[in-house]
Short mmCIF file of C-alpha atoms in Angstrom, two decimals:
data_model
loop_
_atom_site.label_atom_id
_atom_site.label_comp_id
_atom_site.label_asym_id
_atom_site.label_seq_id
_atom_site.Cartn_x
_atom_site.Cartn_y
_atom_site.Cartn_z
CA UNK A 1 -5.99 9.19 -34.29
CA UNK A 2 -3.21 6.77 -35.11
CA UNK A 3 0.11 6.83 -33.29
CA UNK A 4 3.34 5.01 -34.02
CA UNK A 5 5.80 3.41 -31.62
CA UNK A 6 5.81 3.39 -27.88
CA UNK A 7 7.76 6.36 -26.59
CA UNK A 8 10.66 6.50 -24.17
CA UNK A 9 8.66 5.55 -21.11
CA UNK A 10 5.70 3.65 -22.53
CA UNK A 11 4.37 0.41 -21.16
CA UNK A 12 5.03 -1.23 -24.51
CA UNK A 13 8.73 -0.39 -24.32
CA UNK A 14 8.91 -1.60 -20.71
CA UNK A 15 7.24 -4.93 -21.49
CA UNK A 16 9.30 -5.42 -24.66
CA UNK A 17 12.50 -4.82 -22.69
CA UNK A 18 11.41 -7.36 -20.08
CA UNK A 19 10.93 -9.85 -22.93
CA UNK A 20 14.49 -9.19 -24.12
CA UNK A 21 13.39 -7.71 -27.43
CA UNK A 22 15.31 -5.33 -29.68
CA UNK A 23 14.11 -1.84 -28.62
CA UNK A 24 14.20 -0.61 -32.22
CA UNK A 25 11.34 -2.97 -33.16
CA UNK A 26 8.65 -1.13 -31.18
CA UNK A 27 8.79 1.56 -33.85
CA UNK A 28 6.92 -0.89 -36.11
CA UNK A 29 3.81 -0.66 -33.92
CA UNK A 30 0.97 1.71 -34.74
CA UNK A 31 -2.07 2.14 -32.57
CA UNK A 32 -5.45 3.76 -32.79
CA UNK A 33 -9.06 3.40 -31.75
CA UNK A 34 -11.64 5.30 -29.72
CA UNK A 35 -10.58 7.09 -26.52
CA UNK A 36 -11.72 6.50 -22.97
CA UNK A 37 -12.05 2.71 -22.94
CA UNK A 38 -11.74 0.64 -19.76
CA UNK A 39 -12.01 3.75 -17.55
CA UNK A 40 -10.45 3.35 -14.11
CA UNK A 41 -8.24 5.07 -11.56
CA UNK A 42 -5.35 2.92 -12.69
CA UNK A 43 -3.94 2.84 -16.25
CA UNK A 44 -5.79 -0.29 -17.33
CA UNK A 45 -6.02 0.57 -21.01
CA UNK A 46 -2.29 1.35 -21.32
CA UNK A 47 -1.53 -2.01 -19.68
CA UNK A 48 -3.96 -3.83 -21.96
CA UNK A 49 -2.63 -2.10 -25.06
CA UNK A 50 1.00 -2.77 -24.10
CA UNK A 51 0.50 -6.49 -23.45
CA UNK A 52 -1.33 -7.03 -26.73
CA UNK A 53 1.22 -4.91 -28.60
CA UNK A 54 4.23 -6.90 -27.40
CA UNK A 55 2.42 -10.17 -28.07
CA UNK A 56 1.73 -9.11 -31.66
CA UNK A 57 5.27 -7.80 -32.07
CA UNK A 58 6.80 -11.04 -30.75
CA UNK A 59 4.65 -13.05 -33.15
CA UNK A 60 5.60 -10.75 -36.04
CA UNK A 61 9.27 -11.12 -35.13
CA UNK A 62 8.98 -14.93 -35.21
CA UNK A 63 7.22 -14.68 -38.58
CA UNK A 64 10.11 -12.66 -40.02
CA UNK A 65 12.61 -15.08 -38.53
CA UNK A 66 10.91 -18.07 -40.14
CA UNK A 67 10.22 -16.65 -43.59
CA UNK A 68 13.33 -14.49 -43.92
CA UNK A 69 11.31 -11.41 -44.83
CA UNK A 70 10.95 -8.00 -43.22
CA UNK A 71 9.17 -7.59 -39.89
CA UNK A 72 5.41 -7.41 -40.51
CA UNK A 73 3.82 -4.15 -39.40
CA UNK A 74 1.89 -4.38 -36.11
CA UNK A 75 -1.28 -2.45 -35.37
CA UNK A 76 -3.07 -2.26 -32.04
CA UNK A 77 -6.70 -1.16 -32.02
CA UNK A 78 -7.88 -0.01 -28.59
CA UNK A 79 -11.43 -1.07 -29.41
CA UNK A 80 -10.35 -4.62 -30.20
CA UNK A 81 -8.17 -4.71 -27.07
CA UNK A 82 -10.93 -3.49 -24.75
CA UNK A 83 -13.42 -5.96 -26.23
CA UNK A 84 -11.00 -8.87 -25.90
CA UNK A 85 -10.19 -7.98 -22.28
CA UNK A 86 -13.91 -8.40 -21.59
CA UNK A 87 -14.25 -11.56 -23.69
CA UNK A 88 -15.83 -13.64 -20.92
CA UNK A 89 -18.50 -10.96 -20.47
CA UNK A 90 -19.10 -10.58 -24.21
CA UNK A 91 -19.61 -14.31 -24.72
CA UNK A 92 -23.10 -15.63 -25.50
CA UNK A 93 -24.04 -19.27 -26.09
CA UNK A 94 -27.31 -19.46 -28.03
CA UNK A 95 -28.07 -16.04 -26.56
CA UNK A 96 -27.29 -17.08 -22.97
CA UNK A 97 -24.77 -15.10 -20.96
CA UNK A 98 -22.33 -17.45 -19.21
CA UNK A 99 -22.26 -17.81 -15.47
CA UNK A 100 -19.86 -15.43 -13.76
CA UNK A 101 -18.98 -15.18 -10.09
CA UNK A 102 -20.75 -17.54 -7.72
CA UNK A 103 -22.80 -16.11 -4.80
CA UNK A 104 -19.97 -16.73 -2.31
CA UNK A 105 -17.33 -15.10 -4.54
CA UNK A 106 -17.42 -11.45 -3.45
CA UNK A 107 -16.31 -8.82 -0.96
CA UNK A 108 -17.47 -9.19 2.65
CA UNK A 109 -17.37 -6.75 5.58
CA UNK A 110 -15.31 -8.01 8.49
CA UNK A 111 -14.88 -6.67 12.00
CA UNK A 112 -11.97 -4.47 10.90
CA UNK A 113 -12.21 -4.09 7.13
CA UNK A 114 -13.02 -6.19 4.11
CA UNK A 115 -12.15 -9.60 2.72
CA UNK A 116 -12.51 -11.04 -0.77
CA UNK A 117 -13.42 -14.69 -1.28
CA UNK A 118 -13.40 -16.90 -4.36
CA UNK A 119 -15.72 -19.90 -4.39
CA UNK A 120 -16.63 -20.49 -8.02
CA UNK A 121 -15.45 -24.11 -7.97
CA UNK A 122 -17.42 -26.54 -5.75
CA UNK A 123 -14.32 -27.69 -3.84
CA UNK A 124 -13.36 -24.10 -3.03
CA UNK A 125 -16.89 -23.35 -1.83
CA UNK A 126 -16.85 -26.41 0.43
CA UNK A 127 -13.49 -25.45 1.94
CA UNK A 128 -14.62 -21.88 2.58
CA UNK A 129 -17.70 -23.04 4.45
CA UNK A 130 -15.72 -25.60 6.40
CA UNK A 131 -13.22 -22.94 7.46
CA UNK A 132 -16.08 -20.78 8.73
CA UNK A 133 -17.68 -23.76 10.56
CA UNK A 134 -20.78 -23.48 8.40
CA UNK A 135 -22.84 -26.29 6.86
CA UNK A 136 -22.64 -26.99 3.12
CA UNK A 137 -26.15 -25.59 2.77
CA UNK A 138 -25.06 -22.16 4.02
CA UNK A 139 -25.53 -19.18 1.74
CA UNK A 140 -24.53 -15.51 1.65
CA UNK A 141 -26.54 -14.54 4.74
CA UNK A 142 -24.77 -17.09 6.95
CA UNK A 143 -21.34 -16.27 5.51
CA UNK A 144 -21.93 -12.56 6.02
CA UNK A 145 -22.79 -13.10 9.68
CA UNK A 146 -19.79 -15.35 10.26
CA UNK A 147 -17.33 -12.91 8.71
CA UNK A 148 -18.72 -9.84 10.46
CA UNK A 149 -17.32 -11.16 13.75
CA UNK A 150 -13.84 -11.96 12.39
CA UNK A 151 -10.88 -9.85 11.39
CA UNK A 152 -9.89 -9.78 7.73
CA UNK A 153 -6.40 -11.23 8.26
CA UNK A 154 -7.74 -13.94 10.59
CA UNK A 155 -10.21 -14.92 7.87
CA UNK A 156 -7.45 -14.93 5.27
CA UNK A 157 -5.30 -17.34 7.28
CA UNK A 158 -8.13 -19.57 8.48
CA UNK A 159 -9.58 -20.06 5.01
CA UNK A 160 -6.16 -20.64 3.48
CA UNK A 161 -5.35 -23.28 6.11
CA UNK A 162 -8.52 -25.09 5.06
CA UNK A 163 -7.50 -25.02 1.39
CA UNK A 164 -9.94 -22.25 0.51
CA UNK A 165 -9.50 -18.82 -1.05
CA UNK A 166 -9.82 -15.53 0.80
CA UNK A 167 -7.62 -12.46 1.13
CA UNK A 168 -7.83 -9.32 3.23
CA UNK A 169 -8.35 -6.12 1.26
CA UNK A 170 -5.22 -4.01 1.64
CA UNK A 171 -4.06 -0.61 0.50
CA UNK A 172 -0.99 -0.39 -1.73
CA UNK A 173 1.05 0.74 1.28
CA UNK A 174 -0.02 -2.23 3.38
CA UNK A 175 0.77 -4.59 0.52
CA UNK A 176 4.20 -3.03 0.01
CA UNK A 177 4.92 -3.64 3.71
CA UNK A 178 3.74 -7.26 3.52
CA UNK A 179 6.49 -9.89 2.98
CA UNK A 180 4.76 -11.13 -0.16
CA UNK A 181 4.43 -7.62 -1.52
CA UNK A 182 8.14 -7.08 -0.92
CA UNK A 183 8.99 -10.35 -2.65
CA UNK A 184 6.93 -9.39 -5.70
CA UNK A 185 8.44 -5.90 -5.85
CA UNK A 186 11.94 -7.39 -5.92
CA UNK A 187 11.23 -9.20 -9.20
CA UNK A 188 10.94 -7.93 -12.77
CA UNK A 189 7.66 -8.04 -14.67
CA UNK A 190 8.73 -11.44 -16.01
CA UNK A 191 11.85 -13.55 -15.76
CA UNK A 192 13.57 -15.52 -18.50
CA UNK A 193 16.19 -18.24 -18.04
CA UNK A 194 17.95 -21.03 -19.90
CA UNK A 195 17.87 -24.46 -18.23
CA UNK A 196 20.43 -27.21 -18.57
CA UNK A 197 23.12 -27.43 -21.17
CA UNK A 198 22.85 -25.15 -24.18
CA UNK A 199 22.01 -27.33 -27.17
CA UNK A 200 22.05 -26.65 -30.89
CA UNK A 201 19.84 -23.83 -32.21
CA UNK A 202 16.24 -24.76 -32.89
CA UNK A 203 15.52 -25.38 -36.55
CA UNK A 204 12.13 -24.19 -37.67
CA UNK A 205 11.08 -24.92 -41.26
CA UNK A 206 10.51 -21.81 -43.39
CA UNK A 207 6.94 -20.61 -43.61
CA UNK A 208 5.18 -21.25 -46.88
CA UNK A 209 4.38 -17.69 -47.84
CA UNK A 210 3.06 -14.74 -45.88
CA UNK A 211 -0.25 -16.49 -45.27
CA UNK A 212 1.48 -19.04 -43.03
CA UNK A 213 1.41 -18.47 -39.28
CA UNK A 214 4.43 -18.07 -36.99
CA UNK A 215 3.59 -21.01 -34.70
CA UNK A 216 2.71 -23.39 -37.53
CA UNK A 217 4.03 -26.91 -36.91
CA UNK A 218 4.56 -26.35 -33.17
CA UNK A 219 2.91 -28.44 -30.47
CA UNK A 220 1.82 -26.92 -27.17
CA UNK A 221 0.82 -28.79 -24.01
CA UNK A 222 -1.62 -26.56 -22.13
CA UNK A 223 -1.78 -27.24 -18.38
CA UNK A 224 -3.58 -24.06 -17.39
CA UNK A 225 -6.95 -23.08 -15.96
CA UNK A 226 -9.35 -20.13 -15.73
CA UNK A 227 -8.32 -17.05 -17.80
CA UNK A 228 -4.64 -16.04 -17.91
CA UNK A 229 -3.04 -19.28 -19.10
CA UNK A 230 -5.93 -20.19 -21.43
CA UNK A 231 -5.74 -16.71 -23.01
CA UNK A 232 -2.06 -17.33 -23.73
CA UNK A 233 -2.64 -20.74 -25.29
CA UNK A 234 -5.68 -19.48 -27.20
CA UNK A 235 -3.34 -16.92 -28.77
CA UNK A 236 -0.75 -19.58 -29.61
CA UNK A 237 -3.51 -21.59 -31.29
CA UNK A 238 -4.66 -18.52 -33.21
CA UNK A 239 -1.20 -18.19 -34.69
CA UNK A 240 -0.86 -21.76 -35.85
CA UNK A 241 0.13 -23.98 -32.91
CA UNK A 242 -1.43 -27.37 -32.24
CA UNK A 243 -2.63 -26.78 -28.67
CA UNK A 244 -3.79 -29.68 -26.51
CA UNK A 245 -5.29 -28.71 -23.17
CA UNK A 246 -5.07 -31.25 -20.35
CA UNK A 247 -7.26 -31.26 -17.24
CA UNK A 248 -7.46 -33.68 -14.34
CA UNK A 249 -10.70 -35.68 -14.59
CA UNK A 250 -11.41 -35.09 -10.89
CA UNK A 251 -11.20 -31.28 -11.34
CA UNK A 252 -13.14 -30.49 -14.52
CA UNK A 253 -13.04 -26.97 -15.85
CA UNK A 254 -16.13 -24.80 -16.11
CA UNK A 255 -17.58 -25.31 -19.59
CA UNK A 256 -18.40 -21.60 -19.85
CA UNK A 257 -14.79 -20.67 -19.04
CA UNK A 258 -13.52 -23.10 -21.65
CA UNK A 259 -16.02 -21.85 -24.22
CA UNK A 260 -14.47 -18.38 -23.93
CA UNK A 261 -10.82 -19.44 -24.09
CA UNK A 262 -10.95 -22.77 -25.96
CA UNK A 263 -10.91 -21.40 -29.53
CA UNK A 264 -8.49 -23.27 -31.74
CA UNK A 265 -7.62 -25.89 -29.10
CA UNK A 266 -8.39 -29.49 -28.34
CA UNK A 267 -9.26 -30.55 -24.79
CA UNK A 268 -8.55 -33.86 -23.06
CA UNK A 269 -8.75 -35.33 -19.57
CA UNK A 270 -5.59 -36.96 -18.22
CA UNK A 271 -5.00 -38.28 -14.71
CA UNK A 272 -1.31 -37.67 -14.02
CA UNK A 273 -1.66 -39.58 -10.77
CA UNK A 274 -2.41 -42.84 -12.60
CA UNK A 275 0.28 -44.92 -14.35
CA UNK A 276 -1.62 -44.88 -17.64
CA UNK A 277 -2.04 -41.11 -17.44
CA UNK A 278 1.65 -40.58 -16.71
CA UNK A 279 2.64 -42.82 -19.62
CA UNK A 280 0.31 -40.91 -21.96
CA UNK A 281 1.76 -37.61 -20.76
CA UNK A 282 5.32 -38.76 -21.42
CA UNK A 283 4.36 -39.66 -24.98
CA UNK A 284 2.87 -36.20 -25.44
CA UNK A 285 5.90 -34.52 -23.89
CA UNK A 286 8.22 -36.36 -26.26
CA UNK A 287 6.49 -34.62 -29.18
CA UNK A 288 5.93 -31.22 -27.55
CA UNK A 289 7.70 -27.96 -28.38
CA UNK A 290 6.10 -25.85 -25.64
CA UNK A 291 4.64 -26.58 -22.19
CA UNK A 292 2.52 -23.89 -20.53
CA UNK A 293 1.53 -24.31 -16.87
CA UNK A 294 -0.77 -22.20 -14.74
CA UNK A 295 -0.74 -23.91 -11.35
CA UNK A 296 0.74 -22.62 -8.10
CA UNK A 297 4.44 -23.36 -7.60
CA UNK A 298 4.95 -26.91 -6.37
CA UNK A 299 1.52 -28.18 -7.39
CA UNK A 300 2.88 -30.22 -10.31
CA UNK A 301 6.18 -31.26 -8.74
CA UNK A 302 4.94 -34.66 -7.56
CA UNK A 303 4.29 -35.57 -11.19
CA UNK A 304 7.87 -34.82 -12.23
CA UNK A 305 6.86 -31.59 -13.93
CA UNK A 306 9.33 -29.12 -12.46
CA UNK A 307 10.97 -27.03 -15.16
CA UNK A 308 14.29 -28.74 -14.50
CA UNK A 309 12.80 -32.22 -14.89
CA UNK A 310 10.96 -31.23 -18.05
CA UNK A 311 14.18 -29.81 -19.47
CA UNK A 312 16.04 -33.02 -18.69
CA UNK A 313 13.46 -35.23 -20.39
CA UNK A 314 12.78 -32.90 -23.32
CA UNK A 315 15.82 -30.70 -24.07
CA UNK A 316 15.04 -27.70 -26.23
CA UNK A 317 11.57 -27.22 -24.78
CA UNK A 318 10.02 -23.81 -24.17
CA UNK A 319 8.45 -23.75 -20.70
CA UNK A 320 6.14 -20.87 -19.82
CA UNK A 321 4.54 -20.79 -16.41
CA UNK A 322 2.41 -18.43 -14.41
CA UNK A 323 0.96 -18.33 -10.92
CA UNK A 324 -1.04 -15.92 -8.82
CA UNK A 325 1.58 -14.73 -6.33
CA UNK A 326 4.94 -15.63 -7.90
CA UNK A 327 7.72 -18.06 -7.02
CA UNK A 328 9.11 -16.17 -4.04
CA UNK A 329 7.82 -15.11 -0.65
CA UNK A 330 5.53 -16.69 1.96
CA UNK A 331 2.55 -16.83 -0.42
CA UNK A 332 4.39 -18.49 -3.31
CA UNK A 333 2.57 -21.77 -2.78
CA UNK A 334 -0.89 -20.26 -2.34
CA UNK A 335 -3.73 -20.46 -4.80
CA UNK A 336 -5.09 -17.24 -6.21
CA UNK A 337 -7.20 -15.57 -8.85
CA UNK A 338 -7.32 -12.13 -10.47
CA UNK A 339 -9.99 -10.84 -8.07
CA UNK A 340 -7.97 -11.95 -5.04
CA UNK A 341 -4.77 -10.36 -6.32
CA UNK A 342 -6.64 -7.10 -6.94
CA UNK A 343 -7.85 -7.19 -3.33
CA UNK A 344 -4.52 -8.03 -1.70
CA UNK A 345 -2.28 -5.67 -3.69
CA UNK A 346 -4.29 -2.48 -3.09
CA UNK A 347 -6.00 -2.28 -6.46
CA UNK A 348 -9.47 -2.82 -4.97
CA UNK A 349 -8.87 -0.06 -2.39
CA UNK A 350 -7.62 2.35 -5.05
CA UNK A 351 -10.49 1.62 -7.39
CA UNK A 352 -12.90 2.43 -4.56
CA UNK A 353 -11.05 5.67 -3.89
CA UNK A 354 -10.41 4.65 -0.32
CA UNK A 355 -7.57 6.22 1.68
CA UNK A 356 -6.44 5.62 5.25
CA UNK A 357 -8.16 7.71 7.89
CA UNK A 358 -8.82 7.94 11.65
CA UNK A 359 -10.29 4.70 12.93
CA UNK A 360 -9.60 3.01 9.59
CA UNK A 361 -5.82 2.66 9.27
CA UNK A 362 -6.24 0.12 6.49
CA UNK A 363 -8.10 2.62 4.37
CA UNK A 364 -10.72 0.00 3.53
CA UNK A 365 -13.90 1.60 4.85
CA UNK A 366 -15.32 0.38 1.58
CA UNK A 367 -16.90 -1.01 -0.20
CA UNK A 368 -13.85 -1.95 -2.28
CA UNK A 369 -13.83 -1.53 -6.03
CA UNK A 370 -12.58 -3.52 -8.99
CA UNK A 371 -10.93 -2.95 -12.33
CA UNK A 372 -13.25 -2.62 -15.34
CA UNK A 373 -11.91 -5.95 -16.63
CA UNK A 374 -9.98 -8.89 -15.23
CA UNK A 375 -6.96 -7.12 -16.62
CA UNK A 376 -4.38 -9.00 -14.55
CA UNK A 377 -5.56 -12.26 -16.07
CA UNK A 378 -5.84 -11.06 -19.65
CA UNK A 379 -2.70 -8.93 -19.55
CA UNK A 380 -0.59 -11.71 -18.05
CA UNK A 381 -1.98 -14.09 -20.66
CA UNK A 382 -0.80 -11.95 -23.57
CA UNK A 383 2.58 -11.45 -21.89
CA UNK A 384 2.88 -15.22 -21.47
CA UNK A 385 2.17 -15.82 -25.16
CA UNK A 386 4.67 -13.09 -26.05
CA UNK A 387 7.29 -14.81 -23.90
CA UNK A 388 6.75 -18.06 -25.81
CA UNK A 389 7.12 -16.36 -29.20
CA UNK A 390 10.27 -14.54 -28.06
CA UNK A 391 11.75 -17.75 -26.64
CA UNK A 392 11.17 -19.54 -29.94
CA UNK A 393 12.87 -16.73 -31.82
CA UNK A 394 15.83 -16.76 -29.43
CA UNK A 395 16.12 -20.55 -29.71
CA UNK A 396 16.71 -20.27 -33.45
CA UNK A 397 19.91 -18.39 -32.56
CA UNK A 398 21.10 -19.89 -29.27
CA UNK A 399 19.28 -23.19 -28.65
CA UNK A 400 18.73 -24.44 -25.12
CA UNK A 401 15.65 -25.02 -22.98
CA UNK A 402 13.90 -21.72 -22.22
CA UNK A 403 11.89 -20.89 -19.11
CA UNK A 404 9.66 -17.83 -18.77
CA UNK A 405 7.95 -17.11 -15.44
CA UNK A 406 5.14 -14.63 -14.79
CA UNK A 407 2.56 -13.99 -12.09
CA UNK A 408 -0.63 -12.00 -11.66
CA UNK A 409 0.94 -10.23 -8.68
CA UNK A 410 3.86 -9.01 -10.80
CA UNK A 411 1.45 -7.69 -13.39
CA UNK A 412 -0.48 -5.97 -10.57
CA UNK A 413 2.76 -4.35 -9.35
CA UNK A 414 3.38 -3.08 -12.87
CA UNK A 415 -0.14 -1.66 -13.08
CA UNK A 416 0.18 0.06 -9.70
CA UNK A 417 3.47 1.68 -10.64
CA UNK A 418 2.43 2.72 -14.11
CA UNK A 419 2.70 0.69 -17.34
CA UNK A 420 2.67 3.95 -19.26
CA UNK A 421 2.83 7.71 -18.83
CA UNK A 422 -0.71 8.36 -19.99
CA UNK A 423 -2.63 8.11 -16.72
CA UNK A 424 -0.94 8.45 -13.33
CA UNK A 425 -2.16 6.01 -10.70
CA UNK A 426 -5.17 7.38 -8.84
CA UNK A 427 -6.31 9.65 -11.69
CA UNK A 428 -9.54 8.33 -13.10
CA UNK A 429 -9.57 8.04 -16.86
CA UNK A 430 -12.69 9.48 -18.42
CA UNK A 431 -14.97 7.38 -20.60
CA UNK A 432 -15.34 8.15 -24.25
CA UNK A 433 -16.98 11.43 -25.09
CA UNK A 434 -20.50 11.46 -26.60
CA UNK A 435 -20.28 10.58 -30.25
CA UNK A 436 -17.10 8.56 -29.70
CA UNK A 437 -18.63 5.83 -27.55
CA UNK A 438 -17.11 2.45 -28.16
CA UNK A 439 -19.34 -0.04 -29.93
CA UNK A 440 -17.91 -3.53 -29.33
CA UNK A 441 -20.00 -4.98 -32.18
CA UNK A 442 -17.14 -4.30 -34.63
CA UNK A 443 -14.98 -6.67 -32.64
CA UNK A 444 -17.55 -9.42 -32.08
CA UNK A 445 -18.63 -12.28 -34.32
CA UNK A 446 -21.15 -15.10 -34.27
CA UNK A 447 -19.96 -18.62 -34.98
CA UNK A 448 -21.63 -22.02 -34.98
CA UNK A 449 -19.97 -24.55 -32.68
CA UNK A 450 -20.60 -27.96 -31.07
CA UNK A 451 -21.90 -25.94 -28.10
CA UNK A 452 -24.39 -23.86 -30.08
CA UNK A 453 -24.34 -20.45 -31.68
CA UNK A 454 -21.56 -18.40 -30.08
CA UNK A 455 -21.16 -14.65 -29.95
CA UNK A 456 -17.54 -14.01 -29.11
CA UNK A 457 -14.75 -11.45 -29.18
CA UNK A 458 -12.30 -11.38 -32.05
CA UNK A 459 -8.57 -11.66 -31.38
CA UNK A 460 -6.87 -8.32 -30.64
CA UNK A 461 -3.41 -9.53 -31.77
CA UNK A 462 -2.91 -8.09 -35.25
CA UNK A 463 -0.02 -7.77 -37.69
CA UNK A 464 0.32 -8.03 -41.46
CA UNK A 465 -0.72 -11.57 -42.34
CA UNK A 466 -2.30 -12.48 -39.00
CA UNK A 467 -5.75 -14.15 -39.00
CA UNK A 468 -8.79 -11.99 -38.36
CA UNK A 469 -10.58 -14.69 -36.35
CA UNK A 470 -10.11 -18.08 -34.74
CA UNK A 471 -9.50 -21.17 -36.87
CA UNK A 472 -11.97 -23.39 -35.02
CA UNK A 473 -14.61 -22.85 -32.33
CA UNK A 474 -14.31 -24.44 -28.89
CA UNK A 475 -15.87 -27.81 -28.15
CA UNK A 476 -16.81 -29.69 -25.02
CA UNK A 477 -14.24 -29.92 -22.24
CA UNK A 478 -12.23 -33.14 -22.22
CA UNK A 479 -13.92 -34.41 -25.41
CA UNK A 480 -10.69 -35.15 -27.28
CA UNK A 481 -8.18 -37.96 -27.04
CA UNK A 482 -4.85 -37.08 -25.35
CA UNK A 483 -2.79 -37.56 -28.52
CA UNK A 484 -1.17 -35.26 -31.03
CA UNK A 485 -2.77 -34.82 -34.43
#
C-alpha cells in the first residue's frame, strides 16, 4: 500500500519542522513497502522512514532551487530503508562478512545491574583493561569477573576517567533524572544557527538538466568516524558532492567500516597536529563549501576548528556537526557510540522489556536488549545530510555561515518519545506476516571495487532524478592525496 504525506503528528513532519522546512512540502512524499520491518518495542521503522524522507525531501528542494523547476516527487520505500539501516550487516567483501563488535564490546553483569562497554578500537580496549587493572592479554572471562564485583555507575566513571568507554544501563526514568538526560531533553531534535555577519546569498550555478544532482559542484570536508557522520557524507556524495574524508594517521579507521560508508568518497590521512598537515587543511578549507564533523565537543578545538573559527576563516560555509551526547550537560565532552547511547538512555532496558521491581530499582535485571539496527547512528546520519541540504537552500536566499548541530542522544530522546503515531513506545511491532516477508535482495547489489567484490545496500534516498546506486565504490582508507579534484 502506498501512502502520501506525513500526517499531522508524523515523525516526518516533526523532523521537517526541526529542519525549518515549509510544512506544505511533505505532501510531496509518498511511501510504501512491506509491513513489519525492523520490529521492536520502540518505533524504529517510523524513525528510519522519517529521517530518510526528510533527507530526500531536502535534496529534492535543493534540486528545484537550483534548476528552477517544480519540486521532484519523493518516494520512501520501507524495504530500502530497512536494508540501508542494516548496511554494515548486509555488506560482504568477496563473500566475507565484515567484523562487527569486538569480544570486549558487550553488556556485562555488575554487582547492581548492567554496564555496556565499547572496545572495538585497540586504544579503547587498552584503556578499558587499564581502568579495570587487568593486563592487556585479558579477555572476556577476566573482564566479567572484574565487573561482577563493581557497581555499574562506578564502572562508568572509572572507565571514563581512563579514557575508555562504558556506561551503566539505565531505564528511561533514570536517564530522565540524570543531569545529562535533562540537558538532552531541553534541546530540540537538531539546532540550526547562523554564525558571524550575514553575507551575500550563496550563488549556485543552475543544474544542467534533471539528470544533474543537487550537490553537484560542492566540496565537502568529512571529519567523521564510524557510522552516523559517514552515512551523512556518503549521502552527500551520492547526490553529487566531492567528498574528501580526513583521518588522523595515528587513529586509522576500520577498513570494514569505511568499506560500508565510503561509497562515492575519497579518503586521505592528515595530521592536524603537524605544521604541514595544518597548512594542507587550510588549503582544503579555502576551497570547501561544507565541513562535517563527528567528534565530541572540544576535541577539534586545539586545531582551530571550532565553528566560530571556521566561519571566520571561511565565511559562507555550511558546518554540520554531531556528537554522541550533545553540546550541553556534564557528558558533553564524553566519547560515545550508538550502543552506549542505547544503554544509557533506557532504550536497552525497554528493548529487553525490563521494568523496575523489588530489589531491582534500576529495572535492569536483564539481560538488556538492543534495537534491531543501529538506528541512532543511521537516523542521525540522514538527518545530518538533510540539515546540509536545507542549509544550502537557505543560503541561496539569506547567505551567511550556517551551523547545524545534532547528537545521537537527541535522536534517542526523539525515538523514546515517539517519532510517529504508528507504534507507541513499549508496544512491540510485529514482523511481516507470512507471504509478506521482506527480501532485502531487491535493495542489494554486487559491485567490483579495489577491495574486491562487494555486496552492498543501495541508497534509500529517492526522488525523481536521483541516482539508483553509488557513483563509485569505496577504496582503501587514506589512499588518496589530501587535495581537491
